[in-house]
CSV table of C-alpha atoms and ligand atoms in Angstrom, one decimal:
chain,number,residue,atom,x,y,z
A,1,UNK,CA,-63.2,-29.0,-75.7
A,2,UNK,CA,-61.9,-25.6,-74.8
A,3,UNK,CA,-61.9,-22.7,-76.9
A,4,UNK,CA,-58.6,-21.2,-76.3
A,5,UNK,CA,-57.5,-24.3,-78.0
A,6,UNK,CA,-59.1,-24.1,-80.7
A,7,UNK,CA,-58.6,-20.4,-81.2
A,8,UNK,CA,-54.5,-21.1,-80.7
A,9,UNK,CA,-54.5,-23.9,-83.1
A,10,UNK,CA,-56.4,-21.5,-86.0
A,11,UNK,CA,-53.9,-18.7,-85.3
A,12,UNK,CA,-51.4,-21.8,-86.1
A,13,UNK,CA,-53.0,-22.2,-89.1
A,14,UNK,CA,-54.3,-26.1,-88.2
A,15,UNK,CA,-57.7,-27.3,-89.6
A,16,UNK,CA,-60.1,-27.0,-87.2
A,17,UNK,CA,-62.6,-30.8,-87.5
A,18,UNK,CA,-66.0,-30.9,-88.1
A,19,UNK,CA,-66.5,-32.4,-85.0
A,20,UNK,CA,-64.8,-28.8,-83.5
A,21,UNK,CA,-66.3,-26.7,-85.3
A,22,UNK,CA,-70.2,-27.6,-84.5
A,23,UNK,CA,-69.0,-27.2,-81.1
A,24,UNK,CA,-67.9,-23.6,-81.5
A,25,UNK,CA,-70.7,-22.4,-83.2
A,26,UNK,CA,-72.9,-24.1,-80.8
A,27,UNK,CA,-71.1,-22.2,-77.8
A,28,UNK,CA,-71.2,-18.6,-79.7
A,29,UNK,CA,-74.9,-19.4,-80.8
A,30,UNK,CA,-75.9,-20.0,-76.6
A,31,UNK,CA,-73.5,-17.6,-75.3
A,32,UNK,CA,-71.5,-20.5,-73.5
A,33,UNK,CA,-68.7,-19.0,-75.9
A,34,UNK,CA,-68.3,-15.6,-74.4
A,35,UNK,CA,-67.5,-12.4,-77.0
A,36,UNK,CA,-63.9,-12.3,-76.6
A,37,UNK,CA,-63.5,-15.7,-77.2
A,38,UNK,CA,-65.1,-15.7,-80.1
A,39,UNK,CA,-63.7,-12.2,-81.7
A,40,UNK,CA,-60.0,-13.9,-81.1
A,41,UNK,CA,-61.3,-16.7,-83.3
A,42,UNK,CA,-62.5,-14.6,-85.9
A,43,UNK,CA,-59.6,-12.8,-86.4
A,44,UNK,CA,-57.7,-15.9,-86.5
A,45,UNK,CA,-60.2,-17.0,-89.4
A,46,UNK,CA,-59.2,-13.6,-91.2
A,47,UNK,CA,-55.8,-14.4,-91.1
A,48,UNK,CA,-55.7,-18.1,-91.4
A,49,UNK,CA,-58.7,-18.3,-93.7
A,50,UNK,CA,-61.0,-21.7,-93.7
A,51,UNK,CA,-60.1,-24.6,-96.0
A,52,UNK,CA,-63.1,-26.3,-98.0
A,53,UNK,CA,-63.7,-29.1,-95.7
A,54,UNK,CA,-64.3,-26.0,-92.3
A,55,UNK,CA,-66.5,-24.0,-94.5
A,56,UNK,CA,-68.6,-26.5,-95.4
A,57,UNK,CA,-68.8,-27.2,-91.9
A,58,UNK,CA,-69.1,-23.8,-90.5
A,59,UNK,CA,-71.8,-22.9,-93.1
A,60,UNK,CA,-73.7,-25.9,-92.3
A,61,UNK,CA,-73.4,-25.5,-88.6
A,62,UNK,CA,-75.1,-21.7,-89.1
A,63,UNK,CA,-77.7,-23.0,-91.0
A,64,UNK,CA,-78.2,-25.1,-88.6
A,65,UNK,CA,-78.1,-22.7,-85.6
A,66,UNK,CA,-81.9,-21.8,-86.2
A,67,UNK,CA,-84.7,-23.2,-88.2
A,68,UNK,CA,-84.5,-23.5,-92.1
A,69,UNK,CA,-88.1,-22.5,-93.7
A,70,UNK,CA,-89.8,-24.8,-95.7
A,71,UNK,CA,-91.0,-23.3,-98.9
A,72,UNK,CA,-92.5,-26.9,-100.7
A,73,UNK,CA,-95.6,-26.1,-100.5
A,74,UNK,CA,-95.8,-22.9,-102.9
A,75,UNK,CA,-97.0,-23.8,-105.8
A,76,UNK,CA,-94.9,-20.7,-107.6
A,77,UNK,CA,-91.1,-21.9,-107.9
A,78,UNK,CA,-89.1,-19.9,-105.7
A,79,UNK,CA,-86.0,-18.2,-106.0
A,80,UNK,CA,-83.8,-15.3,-104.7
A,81,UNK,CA,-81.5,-12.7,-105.2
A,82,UNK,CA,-79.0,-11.1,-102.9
A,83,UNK,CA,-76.4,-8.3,-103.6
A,84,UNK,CA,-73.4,-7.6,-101.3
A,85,UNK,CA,-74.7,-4.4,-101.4
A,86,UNK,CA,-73.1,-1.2,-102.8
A,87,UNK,CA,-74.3,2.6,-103.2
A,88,UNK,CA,-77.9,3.3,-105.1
A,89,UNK,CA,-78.6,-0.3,-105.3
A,90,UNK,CA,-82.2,-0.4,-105.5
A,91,UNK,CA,-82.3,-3.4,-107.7
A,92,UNK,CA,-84.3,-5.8,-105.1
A,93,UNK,CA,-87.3,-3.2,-105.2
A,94,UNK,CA,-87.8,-3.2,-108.7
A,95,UNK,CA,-86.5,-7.1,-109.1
A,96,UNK,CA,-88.5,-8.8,-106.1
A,97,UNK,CA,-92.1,-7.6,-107.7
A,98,UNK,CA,-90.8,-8.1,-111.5
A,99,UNK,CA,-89.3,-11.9,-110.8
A,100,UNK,CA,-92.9,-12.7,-109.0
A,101,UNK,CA,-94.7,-10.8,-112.4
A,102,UNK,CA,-93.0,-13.8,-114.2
A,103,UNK,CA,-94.5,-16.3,-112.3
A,104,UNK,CA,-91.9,-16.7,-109.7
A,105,UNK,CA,-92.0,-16.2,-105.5
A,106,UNK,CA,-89.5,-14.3,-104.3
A,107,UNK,CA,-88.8,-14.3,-101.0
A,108,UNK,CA,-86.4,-11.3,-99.5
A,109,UNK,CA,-85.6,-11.5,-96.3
A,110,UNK,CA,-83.4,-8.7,-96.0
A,111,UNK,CA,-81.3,-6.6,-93.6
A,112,UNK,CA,-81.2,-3.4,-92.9
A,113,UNK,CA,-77.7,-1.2,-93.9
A,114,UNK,CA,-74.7,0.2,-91.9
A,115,UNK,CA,-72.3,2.8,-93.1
A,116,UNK,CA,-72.2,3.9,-96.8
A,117,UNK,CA,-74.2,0.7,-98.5
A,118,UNK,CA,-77.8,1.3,-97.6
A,119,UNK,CA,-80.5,-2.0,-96.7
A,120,UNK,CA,-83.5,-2.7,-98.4
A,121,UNK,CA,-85.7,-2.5,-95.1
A,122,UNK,CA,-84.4,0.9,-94.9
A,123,UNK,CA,-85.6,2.1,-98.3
A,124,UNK,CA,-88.9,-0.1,-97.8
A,125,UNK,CA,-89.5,1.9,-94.7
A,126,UNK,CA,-89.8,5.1,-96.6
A,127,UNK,CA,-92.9,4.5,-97.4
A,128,UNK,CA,-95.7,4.9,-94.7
A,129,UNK,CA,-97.7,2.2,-93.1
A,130,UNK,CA,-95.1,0.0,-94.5
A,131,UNK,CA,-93.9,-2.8,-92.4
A,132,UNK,CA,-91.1,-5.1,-92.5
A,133,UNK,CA,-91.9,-7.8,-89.6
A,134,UNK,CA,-94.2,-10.6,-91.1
A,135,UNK,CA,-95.6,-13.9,-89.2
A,136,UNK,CA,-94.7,-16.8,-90.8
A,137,UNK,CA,-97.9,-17.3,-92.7
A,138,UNK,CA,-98.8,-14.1,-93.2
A,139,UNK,CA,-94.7,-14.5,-94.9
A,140,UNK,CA,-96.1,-17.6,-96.8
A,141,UNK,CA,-99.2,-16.6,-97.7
A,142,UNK,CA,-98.2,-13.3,-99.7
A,143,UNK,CA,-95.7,-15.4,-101.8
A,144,UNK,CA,-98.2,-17.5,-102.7
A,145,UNK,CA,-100.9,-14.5,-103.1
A,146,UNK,CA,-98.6,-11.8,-104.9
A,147,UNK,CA,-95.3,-13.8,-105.4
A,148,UNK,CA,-92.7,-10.9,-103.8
A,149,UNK,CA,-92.1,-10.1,-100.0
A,150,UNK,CA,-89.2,-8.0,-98.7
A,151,UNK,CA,-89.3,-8.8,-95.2
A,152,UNK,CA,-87.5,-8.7,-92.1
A,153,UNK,CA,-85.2,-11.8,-91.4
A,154,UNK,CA,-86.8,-13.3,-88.5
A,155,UNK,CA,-84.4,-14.4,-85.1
A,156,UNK,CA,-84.6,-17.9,-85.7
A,157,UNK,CA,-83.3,-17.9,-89.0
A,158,UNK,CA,-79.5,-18.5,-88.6
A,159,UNK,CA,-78.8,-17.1,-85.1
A,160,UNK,CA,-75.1,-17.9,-85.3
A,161,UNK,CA,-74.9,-15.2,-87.8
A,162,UNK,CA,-76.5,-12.5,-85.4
A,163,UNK,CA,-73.5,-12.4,-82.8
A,164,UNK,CA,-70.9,-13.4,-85.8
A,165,UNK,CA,-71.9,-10.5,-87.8
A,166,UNK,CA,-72.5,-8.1,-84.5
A,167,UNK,CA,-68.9,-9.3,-83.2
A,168,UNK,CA,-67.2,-8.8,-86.5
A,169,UNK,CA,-68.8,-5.1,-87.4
A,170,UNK,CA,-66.9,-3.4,-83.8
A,171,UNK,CA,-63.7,-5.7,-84.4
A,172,UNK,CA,-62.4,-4.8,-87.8
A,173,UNK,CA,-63.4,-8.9,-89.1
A,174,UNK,CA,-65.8,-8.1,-91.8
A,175,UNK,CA,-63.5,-8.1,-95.3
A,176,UNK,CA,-63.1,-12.0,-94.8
A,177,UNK,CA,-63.8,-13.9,-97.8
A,178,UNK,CA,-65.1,-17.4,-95.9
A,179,UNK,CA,-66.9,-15.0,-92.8
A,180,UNK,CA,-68.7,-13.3,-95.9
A,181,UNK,CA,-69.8,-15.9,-97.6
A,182,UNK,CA,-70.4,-18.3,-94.9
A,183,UNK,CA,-72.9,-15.8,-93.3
A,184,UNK,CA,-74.8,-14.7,-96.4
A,185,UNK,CA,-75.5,-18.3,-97.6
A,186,UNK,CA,-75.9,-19.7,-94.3
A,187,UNK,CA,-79.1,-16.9,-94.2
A,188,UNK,CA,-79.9,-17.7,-97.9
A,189,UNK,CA,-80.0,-21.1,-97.7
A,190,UNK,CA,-82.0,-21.3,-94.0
A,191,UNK,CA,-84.5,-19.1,-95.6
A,192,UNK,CA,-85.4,-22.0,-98.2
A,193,UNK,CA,-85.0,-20.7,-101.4
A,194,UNK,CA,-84.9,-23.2,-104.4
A,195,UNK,CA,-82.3,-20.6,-107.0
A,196,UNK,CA,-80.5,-18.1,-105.5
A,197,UNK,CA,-78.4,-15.4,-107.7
A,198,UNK,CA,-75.9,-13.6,-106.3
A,199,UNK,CA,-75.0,-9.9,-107.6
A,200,UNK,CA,-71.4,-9.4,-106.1
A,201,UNK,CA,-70.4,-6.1,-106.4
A,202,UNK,CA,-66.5,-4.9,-106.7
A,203,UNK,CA,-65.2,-1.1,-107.6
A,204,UNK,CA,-65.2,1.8,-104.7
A,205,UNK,CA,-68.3,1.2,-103.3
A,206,UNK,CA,-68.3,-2.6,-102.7
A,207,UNK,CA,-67.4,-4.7,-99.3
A,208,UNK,CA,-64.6,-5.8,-101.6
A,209,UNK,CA,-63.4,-3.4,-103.8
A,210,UNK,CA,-60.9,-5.7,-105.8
A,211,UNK,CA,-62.4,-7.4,-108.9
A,212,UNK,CA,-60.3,-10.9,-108.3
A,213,UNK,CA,-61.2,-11.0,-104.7
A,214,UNK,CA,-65.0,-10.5,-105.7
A,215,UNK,CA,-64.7,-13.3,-108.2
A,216,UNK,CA,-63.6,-15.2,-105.5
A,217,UNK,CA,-66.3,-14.4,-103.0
A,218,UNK,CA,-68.8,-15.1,-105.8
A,219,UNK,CA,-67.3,-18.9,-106.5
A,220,UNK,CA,-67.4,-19.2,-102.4
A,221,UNK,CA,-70.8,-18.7,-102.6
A,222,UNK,CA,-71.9,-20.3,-105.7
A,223,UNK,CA,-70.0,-23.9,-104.4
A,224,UNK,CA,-71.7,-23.5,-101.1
A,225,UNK,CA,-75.3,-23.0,-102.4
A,226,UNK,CA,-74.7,-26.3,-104.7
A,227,UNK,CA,-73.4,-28.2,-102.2
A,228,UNK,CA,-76.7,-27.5,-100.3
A,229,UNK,CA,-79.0,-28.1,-103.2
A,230,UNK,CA,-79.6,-24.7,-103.7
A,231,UNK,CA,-78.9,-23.5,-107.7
A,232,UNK,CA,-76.6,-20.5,-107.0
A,233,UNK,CA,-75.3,-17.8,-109.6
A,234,UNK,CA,-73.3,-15.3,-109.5
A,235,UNK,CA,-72.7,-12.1,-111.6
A,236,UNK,CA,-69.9,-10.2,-110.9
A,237,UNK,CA,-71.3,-6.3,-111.5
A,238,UNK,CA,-69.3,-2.6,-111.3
A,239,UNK,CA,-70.3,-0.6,-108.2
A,240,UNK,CA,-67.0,1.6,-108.7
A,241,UNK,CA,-70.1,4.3,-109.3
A,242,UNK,CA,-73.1,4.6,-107.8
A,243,UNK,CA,-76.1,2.3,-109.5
A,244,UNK,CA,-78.4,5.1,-111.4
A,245,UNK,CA,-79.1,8.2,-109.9
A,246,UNK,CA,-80.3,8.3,-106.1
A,247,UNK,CA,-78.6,6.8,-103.4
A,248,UNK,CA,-80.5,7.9,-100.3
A,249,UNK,CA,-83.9,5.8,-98.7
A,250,UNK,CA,-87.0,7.8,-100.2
A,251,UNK,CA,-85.2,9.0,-103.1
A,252,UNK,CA,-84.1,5.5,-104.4
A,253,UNK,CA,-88.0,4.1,-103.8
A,254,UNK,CA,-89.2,7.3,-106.5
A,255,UNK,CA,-86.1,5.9,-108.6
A,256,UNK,CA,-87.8,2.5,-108.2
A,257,UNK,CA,-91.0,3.0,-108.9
A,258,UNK,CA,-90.2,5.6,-112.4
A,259,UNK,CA,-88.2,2.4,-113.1
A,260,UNK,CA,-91.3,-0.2,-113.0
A,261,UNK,CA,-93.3,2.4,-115.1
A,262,UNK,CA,-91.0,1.9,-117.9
A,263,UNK,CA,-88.3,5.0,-116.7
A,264,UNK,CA,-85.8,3.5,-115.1
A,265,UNK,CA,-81.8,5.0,-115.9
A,266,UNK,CA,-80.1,2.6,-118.4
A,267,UNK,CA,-77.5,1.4,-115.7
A,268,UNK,CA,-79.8,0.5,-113.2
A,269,UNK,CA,-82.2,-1.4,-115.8
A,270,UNK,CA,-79.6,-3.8,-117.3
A,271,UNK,CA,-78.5,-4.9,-113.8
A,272,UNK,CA,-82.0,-6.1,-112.9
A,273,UNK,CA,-82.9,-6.8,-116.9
A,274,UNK,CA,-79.7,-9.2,-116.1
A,275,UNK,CA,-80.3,-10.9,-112.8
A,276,UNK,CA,-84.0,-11.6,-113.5
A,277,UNK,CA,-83.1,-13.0,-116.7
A,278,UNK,CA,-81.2,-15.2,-114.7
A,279,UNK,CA,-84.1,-15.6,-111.7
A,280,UNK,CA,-86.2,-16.6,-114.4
A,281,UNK,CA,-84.3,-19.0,-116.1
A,282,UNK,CA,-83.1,-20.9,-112.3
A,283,UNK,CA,-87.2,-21.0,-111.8
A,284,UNK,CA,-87.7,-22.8,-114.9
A,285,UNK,CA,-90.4,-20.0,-116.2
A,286,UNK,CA,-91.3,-19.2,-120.0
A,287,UNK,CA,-91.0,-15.4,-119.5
A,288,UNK,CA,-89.3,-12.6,-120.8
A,289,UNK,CA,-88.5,-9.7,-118.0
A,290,UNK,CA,-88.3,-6.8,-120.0
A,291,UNK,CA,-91.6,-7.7,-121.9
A,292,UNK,CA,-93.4,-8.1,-118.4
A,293,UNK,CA,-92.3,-5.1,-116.9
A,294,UNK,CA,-93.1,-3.2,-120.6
A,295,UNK,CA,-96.7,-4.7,-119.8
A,296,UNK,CA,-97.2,-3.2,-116.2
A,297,UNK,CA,-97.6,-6.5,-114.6
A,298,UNK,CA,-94.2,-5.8,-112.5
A,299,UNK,CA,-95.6,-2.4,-111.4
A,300,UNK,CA,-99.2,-4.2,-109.9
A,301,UNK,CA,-97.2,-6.8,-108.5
A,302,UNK,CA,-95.1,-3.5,-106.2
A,303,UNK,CA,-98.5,-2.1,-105.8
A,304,UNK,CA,-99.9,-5.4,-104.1
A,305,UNK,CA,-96.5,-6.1,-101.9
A,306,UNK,CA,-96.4,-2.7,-100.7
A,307,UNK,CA,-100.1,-2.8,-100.1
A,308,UNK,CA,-100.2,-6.4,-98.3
A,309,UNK,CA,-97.7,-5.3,-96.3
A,310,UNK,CA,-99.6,-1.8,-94.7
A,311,UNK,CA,-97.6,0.5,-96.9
A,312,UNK,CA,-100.3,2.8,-99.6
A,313,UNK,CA,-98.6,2.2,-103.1
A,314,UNK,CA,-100.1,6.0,-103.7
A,315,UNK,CA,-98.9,8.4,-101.2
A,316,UNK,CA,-96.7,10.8,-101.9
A,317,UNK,CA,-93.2,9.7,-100.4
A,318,UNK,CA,-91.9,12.0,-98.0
A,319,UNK,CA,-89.3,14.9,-99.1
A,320,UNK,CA,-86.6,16.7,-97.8
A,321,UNK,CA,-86.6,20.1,-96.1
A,322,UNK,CA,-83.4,21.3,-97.3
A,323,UNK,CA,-81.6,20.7,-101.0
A,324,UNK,CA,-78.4,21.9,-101.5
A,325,UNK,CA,-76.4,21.5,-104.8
A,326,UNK,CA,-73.1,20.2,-105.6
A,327,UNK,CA,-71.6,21.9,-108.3
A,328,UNK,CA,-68.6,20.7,-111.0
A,329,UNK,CA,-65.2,22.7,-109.9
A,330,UNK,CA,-63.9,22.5,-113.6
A,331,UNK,CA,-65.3,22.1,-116.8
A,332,UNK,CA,-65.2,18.8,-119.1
A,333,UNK,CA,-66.3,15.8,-118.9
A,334,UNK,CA,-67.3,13.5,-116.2
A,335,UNK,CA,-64.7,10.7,-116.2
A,336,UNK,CA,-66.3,9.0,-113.0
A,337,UNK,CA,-68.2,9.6,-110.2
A,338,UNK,CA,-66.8,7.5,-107.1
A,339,UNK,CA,-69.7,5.6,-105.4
A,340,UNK,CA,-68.2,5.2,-102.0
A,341,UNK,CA,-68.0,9.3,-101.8
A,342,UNK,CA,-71.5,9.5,-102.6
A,343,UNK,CA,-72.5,6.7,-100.3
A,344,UNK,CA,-70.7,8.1,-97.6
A,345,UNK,CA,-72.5,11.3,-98.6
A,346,UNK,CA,-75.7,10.2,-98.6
A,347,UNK,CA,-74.6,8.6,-95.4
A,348,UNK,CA,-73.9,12.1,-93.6
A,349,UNK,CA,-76.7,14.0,-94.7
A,350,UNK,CA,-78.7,11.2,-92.8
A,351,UNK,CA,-79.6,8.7,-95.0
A,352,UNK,CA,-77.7,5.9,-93.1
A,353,UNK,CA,-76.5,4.4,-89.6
A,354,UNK,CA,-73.0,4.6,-87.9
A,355,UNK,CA,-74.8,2.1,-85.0
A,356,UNK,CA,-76.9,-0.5,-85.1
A,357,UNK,CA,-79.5,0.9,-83.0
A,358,UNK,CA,-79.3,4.7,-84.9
A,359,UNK,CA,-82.6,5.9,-86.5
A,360,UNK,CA,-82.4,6.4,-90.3
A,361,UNK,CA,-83.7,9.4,-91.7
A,362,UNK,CA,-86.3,8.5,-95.0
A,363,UNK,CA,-85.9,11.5,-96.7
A,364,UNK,CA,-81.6,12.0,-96.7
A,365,UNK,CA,-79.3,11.3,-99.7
A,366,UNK,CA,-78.0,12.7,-102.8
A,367,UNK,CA,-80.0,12.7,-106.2
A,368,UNK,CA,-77.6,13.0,-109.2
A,369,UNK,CA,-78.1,15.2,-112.2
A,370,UNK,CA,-75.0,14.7,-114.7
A,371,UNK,CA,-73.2,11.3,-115.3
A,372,UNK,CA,-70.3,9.6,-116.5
A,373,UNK,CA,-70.0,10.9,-119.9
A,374,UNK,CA,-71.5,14.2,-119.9
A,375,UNK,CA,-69.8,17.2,-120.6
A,376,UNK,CA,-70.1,20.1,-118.3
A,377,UNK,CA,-69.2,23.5,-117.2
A,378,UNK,CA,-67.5,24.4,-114.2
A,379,UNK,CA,-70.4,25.6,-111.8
A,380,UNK,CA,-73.3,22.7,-113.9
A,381,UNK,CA,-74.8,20.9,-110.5
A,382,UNK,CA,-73.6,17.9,-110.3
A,383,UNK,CA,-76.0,16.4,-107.7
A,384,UNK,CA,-78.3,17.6,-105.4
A,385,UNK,CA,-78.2,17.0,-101.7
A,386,UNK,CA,-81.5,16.3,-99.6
A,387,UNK,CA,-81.6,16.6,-95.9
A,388,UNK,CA,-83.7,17.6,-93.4
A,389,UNK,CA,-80.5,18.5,-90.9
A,390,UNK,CA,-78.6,21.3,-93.0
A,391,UNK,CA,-76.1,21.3,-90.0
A,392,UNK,CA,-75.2,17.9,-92.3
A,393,UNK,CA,-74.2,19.5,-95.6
A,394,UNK,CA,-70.6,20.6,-95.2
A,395,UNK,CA,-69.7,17.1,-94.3
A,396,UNK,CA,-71.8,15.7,-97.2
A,397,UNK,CA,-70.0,18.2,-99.1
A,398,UNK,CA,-67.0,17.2,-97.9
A,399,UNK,CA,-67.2,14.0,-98.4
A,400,UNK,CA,-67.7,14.7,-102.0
A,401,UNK,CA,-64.3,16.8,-102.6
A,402,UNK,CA,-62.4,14.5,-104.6
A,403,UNK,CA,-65.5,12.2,-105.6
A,404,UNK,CA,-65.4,14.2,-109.2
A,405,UNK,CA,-63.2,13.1,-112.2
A,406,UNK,CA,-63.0,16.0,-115.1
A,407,UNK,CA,-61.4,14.7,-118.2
A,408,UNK,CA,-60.6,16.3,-121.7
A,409,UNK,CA,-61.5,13.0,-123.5
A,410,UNK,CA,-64.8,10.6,-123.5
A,411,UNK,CA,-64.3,8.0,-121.0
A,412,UNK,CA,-64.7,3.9,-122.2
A,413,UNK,CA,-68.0,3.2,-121.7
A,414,UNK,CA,-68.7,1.7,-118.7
A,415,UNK,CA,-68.9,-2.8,-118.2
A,416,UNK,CA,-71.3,-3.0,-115.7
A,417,UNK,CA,-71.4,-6.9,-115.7
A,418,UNK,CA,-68.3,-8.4,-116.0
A,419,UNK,CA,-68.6,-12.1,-115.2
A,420,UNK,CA,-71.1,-14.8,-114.7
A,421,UNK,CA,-70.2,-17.4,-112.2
A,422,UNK,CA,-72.6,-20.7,-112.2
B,501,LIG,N1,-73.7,-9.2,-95.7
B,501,LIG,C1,-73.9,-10.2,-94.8
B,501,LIG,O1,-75.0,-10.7,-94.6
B,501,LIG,N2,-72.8,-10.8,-94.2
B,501,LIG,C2,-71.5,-10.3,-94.4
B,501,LIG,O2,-70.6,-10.9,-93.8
B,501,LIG,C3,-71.3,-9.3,-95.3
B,501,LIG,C4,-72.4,-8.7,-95.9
């Protein structure tokens, strides 16, 4: 087979066969396919698209690029959540340890972020001692022990999706329905999860920003984890403004934490209330989340995860040199507050990567004080901005020219969930 081929007859719009498509991911998984190659092909994929019958294959042929963990012998039922990621969602640190609280394992491997959306390892890191790289027993053994681990992905665990994903950051192939879905599930499903829910984000601060193209993301992904026995579901949730009030690594693990002691904002706790609801019910557990985390049981089960994994559940987290405020230019009433401004915010005053390989700093990001709804008066701080770099704040502020919307009237109140997909 030759690659050029196959590249010119997917930039033709012809169906690539199974039998071609093992052999491509083969060749970019070993290298024998070099980069170039394999960018050409992935932009003939965003074109061209993959029907069913390729993304079955391609999905499968990721999975199979590595090892796929066996989780039978938990005795917990296991299942998983993953977002597509958005501005302030911290839902996976307050979710993983609530879901295990029920009864359930939970077990996130999880990336780390690039440009405005930030990754869970990231915020994880914020807190000392922490660490993200676990040995496959030690991996097993805490979800049997305490039932949640946020962990590194480890390099066996879908390779393919390494170079894909590496490839398609620097070459503008990202925003590609079948490319996104085949390389979250292919992780998803490698990592041996039994239920799987999905929280696909649309509005500003999403991958995909369109509602109908996030709906069909979500039914990509919920027909690939069936079709590889995995019970996948989907809701469909508003990220068109940021997900409570911090967006920013250290600032968003205090959000976490106030939240499992009962003090999480209202937005951010009917997200999670929602998705464990539906963790719960894929693991076939008697439990009610909002009753366990009322109890306190969520909160000792973030105490032992961060504990079992080096991090001290007590010590202070660490806190910004410099705060600088962000003030409302008019007065009224806050119509919206546009998440990807504040992500990329929080992004420029430190609090996220441009490159891979760039250091993240624990302490950046921006901590809002007013909200959709509330009235103010022109000069009311809007948000406050924490960085150890003031050199950063006039692009934060920047950043955040336009992010404001100042109405006369109330505006509707806001739908965070607007579909279920199962
Ligand atoms: N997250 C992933 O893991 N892959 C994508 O393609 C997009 C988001």
């Amino acid at each position: 087979m030759n690659a050029v081929d196959l590249i010119v007859a997917k930039r033709e719009g012809d169906e690539l066969s199974d039998e071609q498509i093992n052999w491509l991911i083969n060749g970019v998984t070993s290298g024998t396919i070099p980069a170039e190659q394999t960018a050409a092909l992935l932009m003939a994929i965003v074109w061209r698209g993959l029907g069913p019958q390729e993304l079955a294959t391609w999905t499968a042929a990721m999975i199979d690029s590595g090892q796929r963990l066996d989780l039978s012998g938990l005795t917990r039922p296991t299942v998983d959540k993953h977002s597509t990621g958005g501005v302030g969602d911290k839902v996976s640190l307050v979710l993983c340890p609530l879901v295990a609280a029920c009864g359930a394992a939970v077990p996130q491997l999880s990336g780390r972020g690039l440009g405005h959306t930030g990754g869970t390892l990231d915020k994880m890191e914020a807190i000392a001692g922490w660490r993200a790289e676990l040995s496959h027993s030690q991996f097993l053994a805490q979800l049997q022990e305490v039932g949640a681990v946020i962990a590194a992905a480890t390099a066996d665990l879908a390779p393919a999706d390494r170079v894909l994903y590496a490839l398609r950051d620097v070459t503008g192939t990202v925003a590609s329905i079948p490319l996104i879905a085949s390389s979250i599930m292919s992780k998803k499903i490698a990592e041996g999860t039994s239920g799987l829910v999905l929280d696909v984000k649309f509005g500003s601060g999403a991958f995909l920003p369109d509602p109908a193209m996030g709906e069909e993301l979500a039914r990509t992904m919920v027909g690939l984890g069936q079709a590889h026995g995995v019970d996948t579901v989907a809701l469909l949730t508003d990220m068109d403004q940021p997900l409570g009030q911090a967006a920013g690594n250290a600032l968003e693990v205090a959000e976490s934490v106030e939240a499992l002691a009962g003090g999480g904002p209202a937005d951010l706790m009917e997200v999670t209330l929602a998705l464990a609801r539906e963790m719960v019910a894929l693991a076939g557990l008697d439990a009610d989340p909002a009753e366990v985390l009322a109890s306190g049981r969520a909160m000792d089960a973030w105490r032992a995860m961060v504990a079992a994994q080096g991090g001290n559940p007590s010590a202070p987290l660490p806190v910004a040199s410099e705060v600088d405020q962000w003030t409302a230019p008019a007065s009224g009433i806050i119509g919206r507050i546009d998440a990807l401004a504040v992500g990329v915010a929080a992004w420029r005053l430190g609090a996220g990567r441009a490159r891979k390989e760039d250091d993240v700093s624990a302490v950046a990001g921006v901590k809002l004080r007013r909200f959709h709804g509330d009235r103010v008066a022109a000069g009311d701080v809007i948000a406050e901005l924490h960085t150890d770099d003031p050199y950063r704040l006039p692009a934060a502020h920047e950043a955040l020219s336009s992010a404001l919307t100042i109405t006369d009237t109330s505006p509707e109140p806001r739908r965070l969930i607007a579909n279920r997909i199962a």
